GROMACS .gro file of C-alpha atoms in nm:
model
  175
    1GLY     CA    1   0.000   0.000   0.000
    2ASN     CA    2   0.106   0.324  -0.129
    3ASP     CA    3  -0.248   0.449  -0.108
    4SER     CA    4  -0.270   0.810   0.014
    5THR     CA    5  -0.522   1.089   0.003
    6VAL     CA    6  -0.464   1.463   0.007
    7ASP     CA    7  -0.699   1.730   0.129
    8SER     CA    8  -0.653   2.104   0.165
    9ALA     CA    9  -0.841   2.398   0.313
   10ALA     CA   10  -0.806   2.766   0.236
   11VAL     CA   11  -0.861   3.055   0.471
   12ILE     CA   12  -0.895   3.419   0.376
   13VAL     CA   13  -0.744   3.654   0.630
   14LEU     CA   14  -0.907   3.995   0.619
   15PRO     CA   15  -0.749   4.305   0.765
   16ASP     CA   16  -0.902   4.470   1.069
   17PRO     CA   17  -1.146   4.746   0.971
   18PRO     CA   18  -0.993   5.094   0.965
   19SER     CA   19  -0.967   5.277   1.294
   20VAL     CA   20  -1.070   5.637   1.227
   21SER     CA   21  -0.961   5.942   1.428
   22LEU     CA   22  -1.134   6.278   1.378
   23THR     CA   23  -1.074   6.586   1.594
   24ILE     CA   24  -1.161   6.954   1.559
   25SER     CA   25  -0.957   7.235   1.711
   26PRO     CA   26  -1.081   7.449   1.870
   27SER     CA   27  -1.400   7.260   1.961
   28SER     CA   28  -1.587   7.587   2.021
   29MET     CA   29  -1.537   7.937   1.883
   30TYR     CA   30  -1.711   8.263   1.792
   31VAL     CA   31  -1.873   8.327   1.453
   32GLY     CA   32  -1.642   8.460   1.183
   33ASN     CA   33  -1.357   8.219   1.263
   34SER     CA   34  -1.241   7.883   1.129
   35ALA     CA   35  -1.127   7.564   1.298
   36THR     CA   36  -0.890   7.286   1.192
   37ILE     CA   37  -1.015   6.933   1.127
   38THR     CA   38  -0.749   6.665   1.183
   39TYR     CA   39  -0.817   6.310   1.068
   40SER     CA   40  -0.640   5.979   1.018
   41ALA     CA   41  -0.726   5.616   0.951
   42THR     CA   42  -0.525   5.300   1.020
   43ASN     CA   43  -0.526   4.956   0.850
   44SER     CA   44  -0.487   5.077   0.489
   45PRO     CA   45  -0.836   5.198   0.401
   46THR     CA   46  -0.933   5.178   0.035
   47SER     CA   47  -1.170   5.474   0.068
   48CYS     CA   48  -1.260   5.748   0.317
   49THR     CA   49  -1.573   5.962   0.289
   50ALA     CA   50  -1.652   6.283   0.476
   51SER     CA   51  -2.009   6.388   0.553
   52GLY     CA   52  -2.183   6.651   0.759
   53ASN     CA   53  -2.067   7.014   0.771
   54TRP     CA   54  -1.724   6.977   0.604
   55ALA     CA   55  -1.645   7.258   0.359
   56ASN     CA   56  -1.574   6.978   0.108
   57THR     CA   57  -1.762   6.656   0.172
   58GLY     CA   58  -1.695   6.334  -0.016
   59SER     CA   59  -1.368   6.153  -0.077
   60LYS     CA   60  -1.077   6.213   0.163
   61SER     CA   61  -0.716   6.096   0.174
   62THR     CA   62  -0.656   5.729   0.258
   63THR     CA   63  -0.279   5.759   0.311
   64SER     CA   64  -0.144   5.694   0.659
   65GLY     CA   65  -0.073   5.976   0.901
   66ASN     CA   66  -0.260   6.287   1.004
   67HIS     CA   67  -0.436   6.506   0.749
   68THR     CA   68  -0.567   6.854   0.823
   69GLU     CA   69  -0.834   7.065   0.661
   70SER     CA   70  -0.995   7.397   0.749
   71THR     CA   71  -1.364   7.424   0.829
   72GLY     CA   72  -1.362   7.752   0.638
   73THR     CA   73  -1.499   8.067   0.796
   74LEU     CA   74  -1.818   7.982   0.986
   75SER     CA   75  -2.060   8.275   1.007
   76THR     CA   76  -2.369   8.110   1.156
   77ALA     CA   77  -2.405   8.039   1.527
   78LYS     CA   78  -2.490   7.668   1.563
   79THR     CA   79  -2.333   7.328   1.632
   80TYR     CA   80  -2.158   7.195   1.322
   81LEU     CA   81  -2.115   6.816   1.293
   82TYR     CA   82  -1.833   6.635   1.113
   83SER     CA   83  -1.829   6.265   1.023
   84LEU     CA   84  -1.572   6.043   0.848
   85SER     CA   85  -1.603   5.679   0.747
   86CYS     CA   86  -1.319   5.468   0.603
   87THR     CA   87  -1.349   5.124   0.447
   88ASN     CA   88  -1.117   4.834   0.364
   89ALA     CA   89  -1.174   4.466   0.286
   90GLY     CA   90  -1.228   4.400   0.657
   91GLY     CA   91  -1.510   4.649   0.702
   92THR     CA   92  -1.579   5.011   0.784
   93GLY     CA   93  -1.460   5.230   1.070
   94PHE     CA   94  -1.601   5.572   1.144
   95GLN     CA   95  -1.621   5.874   1.369
   96ASN     CA   96  -1.966   6.029   1.349
   97ASN     CA   97  -2.098   6.370   1.450
   98VAL     CA   98  -1.786   6.523   1.604
   99PRO     CA   99  -1.924   6.862   1.717
  100LEU     CA  100  -1.794   7.215   1.670
  101THR     CA  101  -1.992   7.476   1.863
  102VAL     CA  102  -2.002   7.823   1.705
  103THR     CA  103  -2.150   8.104   1.914
  104VAL     CA  104  -2.202   8.478   1.897
  105PRO     CA  105  -1.956   8.663   2.122
  106PRO     CA  106  -2.097   8.840   2.427
  107ALA     CA  107  -2.187   9.205   2.383
  108PRO     CA  108  -1.918   9.456   2.480
  109VAL     CA  109  -1.938   9.591   2.833
  110VAL     CA  110  -1.871   9.965   2.817
  111SER     CA  111  -1.737  10.175   3.104
  112ILE     CA  112  -1.692  10.551   3.096
  113SER     CA  113  -1.607  10.808   3.362
  114VAL     CA  114  -1.499  11.173   3.385
  115ASN     CA  115  -1.260  11.338   3.628
  116PRO     CA  116  -1.327  11.572   3.791
  117ILE     CA  117  -1.706  11.531   3.795
  118ALA     CA  118  -1.748  11.906   3.854
  119THR     CA  119  -1.535  12.193   3.726
  120THR     CA  120  -1.559  12.564   3.643
  121VAL     CA  121  -1.614  12.727   3.304
  122GLY     CA  122  -1.314  12.709   3.074
  123ASN     CA  123  -1.158  12.400   3.225
  124SER     CA  124  -1.144  12.054   3.072
  125VAL     CA  125  -1.208  11.708   3.215
  126THR     CA  126  -1.040  11.376   3.156
  127ILE     CA  127  -1.262  11.108   3.006
  128THR     CA  128  -1.161  10.750   3.083
  129TYR     CA  129  -1.326  10.468   2.892
  130SER     CA  130  -1.294  10.098   2.820
  131ALA     CA  131  -1.489   9.820   2.650
  132THR     CA  132  -1.456   9.444   2.705
  133ASN     CA  133  -1.529   9.142   2.480
  134SER     CA  134  -1.335   9.264   2.172
  135PRO     CA  135  -1.573   9.519   2.019
  136THR     CA  136  -1.542   9.575   1.645
  137SER     CA  137  -1.621   9.947   1.676
  138CYS     CA  138  -1.682  10.213   1.941
  139THR     CA  139  -1.846  10.551   1.874
  140ALA     CA  140  -1.848  10.848   2.108
  141GLY     CA  141  -2.136  11.092   2.137
  142GLY     CA  142  -2.245  11.386   2.346
  143ASN     CA  143  -2.108  11.731   2.427
  144GLY     CA  144  -1.744  11.777   2.345
  145TRP     CA  145  -1.649  11.442   2.198
  146SER     CA  146  -1.765  11.232   1.907
  147GLY     CA  147  -1.651  10.988   1.644
  148ALA     CA  148  -1.472  10.656   1.645
  149LYS     CA  149  -1.283  10.555   1.958
  150SER     CA  150  -1.026  10.284   2.030
  151THR     CA  151  -1.153   9.925   2.045
  152THR     CA  152  -0.837   9.778   2.199
  153SER     CA  153  -0.864   9.629   2.546
  154GLY     CA  154  -0.772   9.829   2.853
  155ALA     CA  155  -0.851  10.180   2.970
  156HIS     CA  156  -0.816  10.479   2.737
  157THR     CA  157  -0.811  10.844   2.836
  158GLN     CA  158  -0.889  11.159   2.644
  159THR     CA  159  -0.917  11.524   2.744
  160SER     CA  160  -1.248  11.694   2.668
  161GLY     CA  161  -1.109  12.030   2.566
  162ALA     CA  162  -1.226  12.355   2.729
  163LEU     CA  163  -1.582  12.342   2.856
  164ASN     CA  164  -1.684  12.704   2.797
  165VAL     CA  165  -2.054  12.699   2.884
  166ALA     CA  166  -2.198  12.658   3.232
  167GLN     CA  167  -2.410  12.347   3.179
  168THR     CA  168  -2.413  11.970   3.230
  169TYR     CA  169  -2.201  11.792   2.968
  170THR     CA  170  -2.284  11.432   2.878
  171PHE     CA  171  -2.029  11.192   2.730
  172SER     CA  172  -2.148  10.862   2.587
  173LEU     CA  173  -1.979  10.563   2.427
  174SER     CA  174  -2.148  10.294   2.221
  175CYS     CA  175  -1.956   9.977   2.126
   0.00000   0.00000   0.00000
């Protein structure tokens, strides 16, 4: 007897599905700014697809390592959601609905004072003013001062000039 039989079995080994990383920096900001999306996928994906609020949805890079993309300037206050799915022969990996919160900045808080608060005709007073929360413009109004004023943070001072009429002078600032 040289009788023998041969049998064989095959097994297909599939890769692990891609592991997808998706982060947004910063995760919250004021309207009129942009954030950076950073993404990566492991296990050699054959395709990656972006969905949600990306500036450019659809096909994304499948090469290894981190990739970055800007959200673009976001001008509407809301929560933006970013999703990425990547596929290979072993399946699909994804990060869904990574949030970016965009809000309207708080209104400026304006402070104004004069020194001295009482004086005699012909003298001037010192006006001290400030505005918080990064105003985009400040406009003065009232007796003796008007026009655009500094929007930089911190206290600013300006002299009124001679107050030549005996009356109450009002200084206002709108930011």
